[in-house]
Coordinates of C-alpha atoms and ligand atoms in Angstrom, one line a residue:
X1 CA 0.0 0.0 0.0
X2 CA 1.4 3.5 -1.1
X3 CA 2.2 5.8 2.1
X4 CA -1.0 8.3 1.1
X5 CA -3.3 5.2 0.8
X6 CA -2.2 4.1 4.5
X7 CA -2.5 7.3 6.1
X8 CA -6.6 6.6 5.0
X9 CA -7.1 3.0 5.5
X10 CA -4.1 1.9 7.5
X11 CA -5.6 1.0 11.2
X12 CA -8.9 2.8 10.5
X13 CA -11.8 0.3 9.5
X14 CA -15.1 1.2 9.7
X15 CA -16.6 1.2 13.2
X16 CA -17.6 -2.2 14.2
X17 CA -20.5 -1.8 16.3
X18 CA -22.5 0.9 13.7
X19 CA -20.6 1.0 11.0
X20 CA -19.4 4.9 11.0
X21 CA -16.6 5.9 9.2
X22 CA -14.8 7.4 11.2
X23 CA -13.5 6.3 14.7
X24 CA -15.6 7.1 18.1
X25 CA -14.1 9.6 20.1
X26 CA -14.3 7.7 23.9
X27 CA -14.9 10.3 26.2
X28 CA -14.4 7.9 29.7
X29 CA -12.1 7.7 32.2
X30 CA -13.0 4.2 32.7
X31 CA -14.8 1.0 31.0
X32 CA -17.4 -1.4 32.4
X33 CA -16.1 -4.8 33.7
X34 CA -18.0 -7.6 33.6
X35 CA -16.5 -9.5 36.5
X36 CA -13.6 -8.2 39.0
X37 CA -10.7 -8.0 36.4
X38 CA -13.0 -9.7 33.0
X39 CA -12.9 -6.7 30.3
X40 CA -13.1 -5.7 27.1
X41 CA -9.6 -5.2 26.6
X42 CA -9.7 -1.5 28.6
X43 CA -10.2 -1.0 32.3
X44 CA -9.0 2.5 32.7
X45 CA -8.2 5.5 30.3
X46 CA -4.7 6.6 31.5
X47 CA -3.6 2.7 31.2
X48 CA -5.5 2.6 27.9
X49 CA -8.1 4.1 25.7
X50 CA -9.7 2.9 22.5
X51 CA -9.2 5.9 20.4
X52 CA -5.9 6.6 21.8
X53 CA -5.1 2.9 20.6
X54 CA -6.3 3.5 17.5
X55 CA -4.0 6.7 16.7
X56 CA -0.6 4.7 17.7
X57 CA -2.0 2.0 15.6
X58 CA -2.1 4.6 12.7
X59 CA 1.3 6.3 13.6
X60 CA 3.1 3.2 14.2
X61 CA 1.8 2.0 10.3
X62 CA 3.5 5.5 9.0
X63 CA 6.4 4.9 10.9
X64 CA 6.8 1.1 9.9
X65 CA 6.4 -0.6 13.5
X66 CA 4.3 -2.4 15.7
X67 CA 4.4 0.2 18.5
X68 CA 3.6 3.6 19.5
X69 CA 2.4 5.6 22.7
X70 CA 1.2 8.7 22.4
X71 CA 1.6 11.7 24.9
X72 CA -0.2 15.0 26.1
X73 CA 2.7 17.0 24.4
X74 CA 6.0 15.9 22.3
X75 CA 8.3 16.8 25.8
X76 CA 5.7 14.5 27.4
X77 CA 6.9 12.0 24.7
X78 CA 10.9 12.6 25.3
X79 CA 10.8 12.7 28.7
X80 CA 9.5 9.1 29.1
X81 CA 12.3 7.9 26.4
X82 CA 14.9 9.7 28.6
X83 CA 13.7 8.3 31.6
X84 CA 13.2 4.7 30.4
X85 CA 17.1 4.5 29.0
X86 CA 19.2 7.3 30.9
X87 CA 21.1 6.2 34.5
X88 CA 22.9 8.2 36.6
X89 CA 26.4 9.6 34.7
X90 CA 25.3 8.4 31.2
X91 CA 26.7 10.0 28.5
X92 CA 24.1 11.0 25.7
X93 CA 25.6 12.9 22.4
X94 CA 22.9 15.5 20.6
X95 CA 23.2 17.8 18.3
X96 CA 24.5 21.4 18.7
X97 CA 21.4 23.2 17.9
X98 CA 19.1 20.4 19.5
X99 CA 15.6 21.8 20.7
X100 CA 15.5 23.8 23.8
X101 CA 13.2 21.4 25.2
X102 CA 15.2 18.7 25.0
X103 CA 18.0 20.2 26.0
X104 CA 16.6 21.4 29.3
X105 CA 14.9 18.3 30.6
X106 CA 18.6 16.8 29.8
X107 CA 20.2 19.4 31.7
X108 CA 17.5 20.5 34.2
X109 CA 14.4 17.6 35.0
X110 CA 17.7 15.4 34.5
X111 CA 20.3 17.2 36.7
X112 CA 19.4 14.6 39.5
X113 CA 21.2 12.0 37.2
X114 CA 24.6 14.1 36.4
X115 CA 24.4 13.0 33.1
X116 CA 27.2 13.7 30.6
X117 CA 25.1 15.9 27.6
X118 CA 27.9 16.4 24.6
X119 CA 26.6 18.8 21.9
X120 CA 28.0 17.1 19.2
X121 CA 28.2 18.4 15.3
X122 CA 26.6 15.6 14.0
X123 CA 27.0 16.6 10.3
X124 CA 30.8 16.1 10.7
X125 CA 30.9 11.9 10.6
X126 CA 34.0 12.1 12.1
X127 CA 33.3 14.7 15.5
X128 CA 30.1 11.6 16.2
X129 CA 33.3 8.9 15.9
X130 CA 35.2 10.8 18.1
X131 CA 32.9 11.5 20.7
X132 CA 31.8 8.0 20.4
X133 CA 35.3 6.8 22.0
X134 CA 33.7 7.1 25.1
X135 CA 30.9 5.0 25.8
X136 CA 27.3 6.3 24.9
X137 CA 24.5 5.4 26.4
X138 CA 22.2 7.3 23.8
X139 CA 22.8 9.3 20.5
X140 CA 19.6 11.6 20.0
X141 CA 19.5 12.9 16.8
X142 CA 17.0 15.9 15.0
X143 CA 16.9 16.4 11.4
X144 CA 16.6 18.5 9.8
X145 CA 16.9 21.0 13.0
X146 CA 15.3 24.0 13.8
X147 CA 15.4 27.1 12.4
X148 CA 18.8 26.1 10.2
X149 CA 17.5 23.1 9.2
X150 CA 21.0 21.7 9.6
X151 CA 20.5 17.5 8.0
X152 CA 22.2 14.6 9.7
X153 CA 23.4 11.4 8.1
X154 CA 20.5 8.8 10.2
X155 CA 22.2 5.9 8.6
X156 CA 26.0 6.2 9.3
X157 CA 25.6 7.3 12.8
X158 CA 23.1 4.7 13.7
X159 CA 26.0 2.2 12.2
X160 CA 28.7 4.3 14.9
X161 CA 26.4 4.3 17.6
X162 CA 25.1 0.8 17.1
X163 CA 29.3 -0.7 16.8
X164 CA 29.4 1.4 20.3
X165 CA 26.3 0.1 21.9
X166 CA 24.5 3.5 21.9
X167 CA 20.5 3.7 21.0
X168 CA 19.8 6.2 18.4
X169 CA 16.9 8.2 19.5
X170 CA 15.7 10.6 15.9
X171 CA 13.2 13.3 16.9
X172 CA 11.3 13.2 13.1
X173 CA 8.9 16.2 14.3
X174 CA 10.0 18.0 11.1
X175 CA 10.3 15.9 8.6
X176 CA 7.5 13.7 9.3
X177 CA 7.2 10.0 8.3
X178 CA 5.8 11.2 4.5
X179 CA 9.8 12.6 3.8
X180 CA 11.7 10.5 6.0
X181 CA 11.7 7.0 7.6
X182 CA 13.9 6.7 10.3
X183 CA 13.7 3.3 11.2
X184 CA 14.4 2.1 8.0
X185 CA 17.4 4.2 8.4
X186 CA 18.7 2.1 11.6
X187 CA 17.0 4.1 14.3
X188 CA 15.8 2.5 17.5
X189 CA 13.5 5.2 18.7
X190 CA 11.7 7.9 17.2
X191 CA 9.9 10.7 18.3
X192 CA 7.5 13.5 17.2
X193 CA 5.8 16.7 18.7
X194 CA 2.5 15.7 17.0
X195 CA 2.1 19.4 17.6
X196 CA 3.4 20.1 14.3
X197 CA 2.3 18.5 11.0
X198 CA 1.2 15.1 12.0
X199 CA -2.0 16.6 13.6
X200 CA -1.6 19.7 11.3
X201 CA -4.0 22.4 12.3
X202 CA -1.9 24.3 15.1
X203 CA -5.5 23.3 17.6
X204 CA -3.5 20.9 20.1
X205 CA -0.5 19.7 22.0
X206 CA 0.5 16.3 21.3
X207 CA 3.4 13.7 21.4
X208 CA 4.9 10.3 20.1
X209 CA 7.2 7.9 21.2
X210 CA 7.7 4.8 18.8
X211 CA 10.2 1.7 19.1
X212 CA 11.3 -1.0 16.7
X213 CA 12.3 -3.8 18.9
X214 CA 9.3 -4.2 21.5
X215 CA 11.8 -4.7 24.3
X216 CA 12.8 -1.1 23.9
X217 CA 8.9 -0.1 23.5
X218 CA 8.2 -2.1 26.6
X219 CA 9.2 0.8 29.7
X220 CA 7.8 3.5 27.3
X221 CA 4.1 2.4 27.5
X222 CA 5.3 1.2 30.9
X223 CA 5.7 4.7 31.5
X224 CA 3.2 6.2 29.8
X225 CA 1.2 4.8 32.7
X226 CA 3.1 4.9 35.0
X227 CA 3.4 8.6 34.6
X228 CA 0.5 9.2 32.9
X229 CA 1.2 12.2 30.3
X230 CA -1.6 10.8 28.0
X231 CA -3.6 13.2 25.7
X232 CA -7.5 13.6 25.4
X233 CA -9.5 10.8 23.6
X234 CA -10.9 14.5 21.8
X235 CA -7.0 15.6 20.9
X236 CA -6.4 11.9 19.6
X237 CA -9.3 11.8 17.6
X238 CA -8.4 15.5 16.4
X239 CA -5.2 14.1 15.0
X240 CA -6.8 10.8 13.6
X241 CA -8.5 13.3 11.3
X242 CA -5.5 15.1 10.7
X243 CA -3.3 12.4 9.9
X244 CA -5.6 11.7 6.5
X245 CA -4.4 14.9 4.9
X246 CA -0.6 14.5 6.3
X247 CA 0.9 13.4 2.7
X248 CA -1.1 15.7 0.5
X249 CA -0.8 18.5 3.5
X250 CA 3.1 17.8 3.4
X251 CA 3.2 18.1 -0.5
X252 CA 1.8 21.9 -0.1
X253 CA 4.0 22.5 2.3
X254 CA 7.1 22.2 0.6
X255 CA 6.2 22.9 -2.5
X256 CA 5.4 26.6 -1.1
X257 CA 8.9 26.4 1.4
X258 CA 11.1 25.1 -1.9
X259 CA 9.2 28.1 -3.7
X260 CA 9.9 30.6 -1.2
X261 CA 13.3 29.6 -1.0
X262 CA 13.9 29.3 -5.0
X263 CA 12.4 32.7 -6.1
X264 CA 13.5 34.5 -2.7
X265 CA 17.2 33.9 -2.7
X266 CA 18.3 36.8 -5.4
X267 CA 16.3 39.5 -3.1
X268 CA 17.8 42.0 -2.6
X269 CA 16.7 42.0 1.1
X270 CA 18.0 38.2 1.8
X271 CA 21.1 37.6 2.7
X272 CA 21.0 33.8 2.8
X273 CA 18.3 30.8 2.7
X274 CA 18.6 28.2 4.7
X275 CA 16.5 25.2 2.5
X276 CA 18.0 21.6 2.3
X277 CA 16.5 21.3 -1.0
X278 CA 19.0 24.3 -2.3
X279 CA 22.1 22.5 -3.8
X280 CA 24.3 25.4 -2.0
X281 CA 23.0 24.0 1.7
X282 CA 25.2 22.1 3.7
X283 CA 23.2 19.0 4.6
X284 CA 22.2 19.0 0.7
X285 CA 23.5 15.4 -0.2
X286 CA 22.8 13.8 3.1
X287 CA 19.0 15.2 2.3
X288 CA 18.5 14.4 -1.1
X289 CA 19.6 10.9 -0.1
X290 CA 17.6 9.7 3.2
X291 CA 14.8 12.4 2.3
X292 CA 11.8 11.7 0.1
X293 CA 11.3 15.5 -0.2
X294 CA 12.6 18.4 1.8
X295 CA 10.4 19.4 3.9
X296 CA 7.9 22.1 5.0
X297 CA 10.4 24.5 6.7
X298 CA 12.4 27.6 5.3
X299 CA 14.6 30.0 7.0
X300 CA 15.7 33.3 5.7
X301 CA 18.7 35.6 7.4
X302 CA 18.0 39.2 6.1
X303 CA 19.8 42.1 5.3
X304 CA 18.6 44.0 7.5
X305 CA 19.0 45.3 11.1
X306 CA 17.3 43.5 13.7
X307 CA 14.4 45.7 14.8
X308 CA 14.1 46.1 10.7
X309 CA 13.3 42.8 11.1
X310 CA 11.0 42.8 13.7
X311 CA 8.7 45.3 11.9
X312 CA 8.8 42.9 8.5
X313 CA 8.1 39.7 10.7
X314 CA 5.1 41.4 12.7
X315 CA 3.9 43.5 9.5
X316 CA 3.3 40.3 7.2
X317 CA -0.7 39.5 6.1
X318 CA -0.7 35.8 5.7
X319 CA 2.6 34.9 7.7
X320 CA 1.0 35.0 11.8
X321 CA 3.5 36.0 14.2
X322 CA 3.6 33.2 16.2
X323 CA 6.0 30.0 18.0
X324 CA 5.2 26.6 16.8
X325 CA 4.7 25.2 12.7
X326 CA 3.9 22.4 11.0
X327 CA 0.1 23.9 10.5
X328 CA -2.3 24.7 7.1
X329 CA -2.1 28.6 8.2
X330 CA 1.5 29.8 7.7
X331 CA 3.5 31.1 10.6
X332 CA 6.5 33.5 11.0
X333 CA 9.2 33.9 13.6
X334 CA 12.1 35.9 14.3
X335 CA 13.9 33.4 16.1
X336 CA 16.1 35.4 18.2
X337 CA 13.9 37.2 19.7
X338 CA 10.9 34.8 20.2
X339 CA 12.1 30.8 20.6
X340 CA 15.5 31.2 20.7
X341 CA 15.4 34.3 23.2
X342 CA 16.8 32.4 26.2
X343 CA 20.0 31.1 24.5
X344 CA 22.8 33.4 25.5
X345 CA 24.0 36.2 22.2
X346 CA 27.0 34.5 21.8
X347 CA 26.0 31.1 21.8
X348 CA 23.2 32.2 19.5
X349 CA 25.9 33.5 17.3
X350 CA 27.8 30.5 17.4
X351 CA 24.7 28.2 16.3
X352 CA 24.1 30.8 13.7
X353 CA 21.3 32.3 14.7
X354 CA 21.5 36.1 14.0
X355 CA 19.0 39.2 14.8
X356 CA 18.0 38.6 11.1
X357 CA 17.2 35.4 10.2
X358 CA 13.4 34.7 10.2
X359 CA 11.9 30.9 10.3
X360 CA 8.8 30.5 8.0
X361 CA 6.3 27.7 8.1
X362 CA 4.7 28.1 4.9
X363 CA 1.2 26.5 5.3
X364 CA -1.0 25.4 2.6
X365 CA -2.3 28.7 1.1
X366 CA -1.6 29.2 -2.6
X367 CA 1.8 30.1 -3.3
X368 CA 1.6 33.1 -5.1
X369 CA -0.3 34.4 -1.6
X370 CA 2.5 33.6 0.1
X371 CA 5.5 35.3 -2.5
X372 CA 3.5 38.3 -2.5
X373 CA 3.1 38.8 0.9
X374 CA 7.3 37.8 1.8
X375 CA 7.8 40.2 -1.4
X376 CA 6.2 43.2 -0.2
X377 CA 7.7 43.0 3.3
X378 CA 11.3 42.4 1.4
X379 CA 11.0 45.3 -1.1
X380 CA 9.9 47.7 1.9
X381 CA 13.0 46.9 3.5
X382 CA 15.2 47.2 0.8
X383 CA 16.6 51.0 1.0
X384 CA 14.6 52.0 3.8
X385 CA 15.8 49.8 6.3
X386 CA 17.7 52.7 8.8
X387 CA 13.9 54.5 8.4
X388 CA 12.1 51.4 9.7
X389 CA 10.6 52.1 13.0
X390 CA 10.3 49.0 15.6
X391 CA 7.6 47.5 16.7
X392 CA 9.7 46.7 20.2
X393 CA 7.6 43.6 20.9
X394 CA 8.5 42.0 23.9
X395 CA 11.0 38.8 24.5
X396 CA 10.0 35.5 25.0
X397 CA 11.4 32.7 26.9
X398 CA 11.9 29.1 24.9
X399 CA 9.0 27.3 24.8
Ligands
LIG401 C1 11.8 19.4 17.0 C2 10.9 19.5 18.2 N1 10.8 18.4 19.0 C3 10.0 18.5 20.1 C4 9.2 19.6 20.4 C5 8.4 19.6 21.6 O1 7.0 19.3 21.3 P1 5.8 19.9 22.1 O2 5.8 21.3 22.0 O3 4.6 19.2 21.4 O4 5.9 19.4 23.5 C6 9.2 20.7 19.5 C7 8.4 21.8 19.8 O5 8.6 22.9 19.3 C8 10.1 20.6 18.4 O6 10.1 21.6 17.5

């Protein structure tokens, strides 16, 4: 079955009792027995919940497993990998520019555990070898990262991690199982803030945790429990519906981020695009070879001072200020200001995240919508940048 036929029909008969379409949403915290411990498979909605089951049964078919848990947000999700495999003093590798959130319940809901967290650059092969001399319990990977969309090679450090005995985690959250597959790739875990594009419609907060090898799923739905970050039968069901759009939603997507990026990158106003589909970007050939496409995301770095930048992020008509992508409606940041606002300047500048660069998440409008929009914004800035008056909106902290 073709990936777009699956994301209808894998895991999502009709219902069996009336024959609907579409999958009951079970609003209950708990199920009927019919004698002290004699169920229909459910007893309690935190342990288990039937349309819950149904959307890991649906995301574990995209991913190519057996097994999925799902979680009240994507952090919900890491934190109950992290705390299924991480022991006191283990060394885990990431990448440089991992996300803020994982990085802080490494470093802070962790700090209990001393753990040794490397940032690694896990586009250079040969920095992942070296830090792999000493033993690893974990290698977490994220590609293509946010907002520089800086690609890993899946494949060749799963083969150096796996010759060290290190489980390769890969948060997929942006490229989504309809452009990349990490298991086939030799990951052992995967993750995803179903946030983004799996549910698709920036209207909930959701995660996923999915193994290969059920021994390494077993103390995730242990914990999912255990712990009990579970999401709303409502939120599951939300993203069930979601899901059936994902490969057509993820075509629009980056057919209006490659556009962006292709007719954008002589303006006069942009300094650089950041777009793995762009033979010029870094992580181009590692992309074009474990990708299926490119991905939604696009990041430009203007020429332009910073509060110039402000006033073109805030002024746009289709592109809403706001944290977060991976939704139909398109969003705009200014990184440094907004998600990246806690990082330190100079670590900031060392990541290569500047004042000017500005992360889109083109959503699923026409294309010529979009251009116009960008363009207008762009040409404004172009001469009249030292004129431009800021909006001063106020910092944020990561989310
Ligand atoms: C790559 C990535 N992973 C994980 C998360 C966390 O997901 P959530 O916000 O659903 O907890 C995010 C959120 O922005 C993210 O961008």
């Amino acid at each position: 079955m073709h990936f777009a036929t699956r994301t209808i029909h894998a895991a999502q008969p009709s219902d069996a009792a009336t024959g609907a379409l579409t999958a009951p949403i079970h609003q209950t915290s708990t199920f009927e027995q019919e004698a002290p411990g004699v169920n229909l498979g459910f007893d309690y909605a935190r342990t288990g919940n039937p349309t819950r089951q149904r959307l890991e049964h649906v995301l574990a078919d995209l991913e190519g497993v057996s097994d999925c848990a799902v979680f009240g947000s994507g952090l919900a999700a890491e934190h109950a990998v992290l705390h299924a495999f991480l022991r006191p003093h283990d060394r885990v590798l990431v990448p440089r520019d991992v996300y803020g959130g994982t990085w802080r319940l490494l470093t802070r809901v962790f700090a209990g555990l001393s753990l040794q967290v490397v940032p690694v650059d896990t586009t250079d092969l040969a920095a992942v070898d070296d830090a792999l001399r000493v033993p690893a319990r974990m290698v977490w990977l994220e590609t293509p990262t946010n907002p520089r969309l800086i690609v890993s090679d899946i494949a060749a450090i799963a083969g150096l991690a796996h010759a060290q005995g290190a489980l390769v985690v890969v948060d997929n959250t942006f490229a989504t199982p309809v452009f990349q597959q990490p298991f086939a790739l030799g990951a052992d875990i995967v993750v995803h803030s179903v946030t983004k594009y799996l549910a698709g419609h920036s209207d909930l907060i959701q995660g996923a945790a999915l193994a290969r090898d059920p021994a390494v799923f077993e103390p995730i739905r242990f914990l999912q429990n255990a712990i009990g970050g579970v999401p709303s039968p409502l939120d599951c069901w939300l993203t069930l519906r979601g899901v059936k759009t994902l490969e057509l939603r993820m075509q629009r997507h980056a057919d209006n981020a490659w556009t962006i990026a292709r007719e954008l990158a002589a303006h006069p106003a942009v300094r650089r695009v950041f777009h793995p589909g762009l033979p010029g970007h870094p992580g181009h050939a590692v992309a074009a070879r474990q990708m299926t496409g490119f991905g939604g995301m696009v990041s430009l770095e203007l020429d332009a001072p910073p509060d110039a930048v402000t006033a073109f992020v805030s002024g746009r008509r289709f592109f809403v200020l706001a944290e977060s992508l991976g939704g139909v409606k398109s969003l705009i940041s200014q990184p440094a200001r907004m998600t990246h606002a806690s990082i330190p300047a100079d670590r900031r500048a060392e990541l290569g995240i500047s004042d000017a660069l500005v992360r889109l998440s083109p959503g699923i409008e026409h294309a010529a919508d979009l251009l116009a929009d960008l363009r207008r914004g762009l040409d404004a800035l172009v001469g009249s940048v030292h004129g431009a008056s800021a909006p001063g909106r106020p910092v944020a902290a990561t989310t």
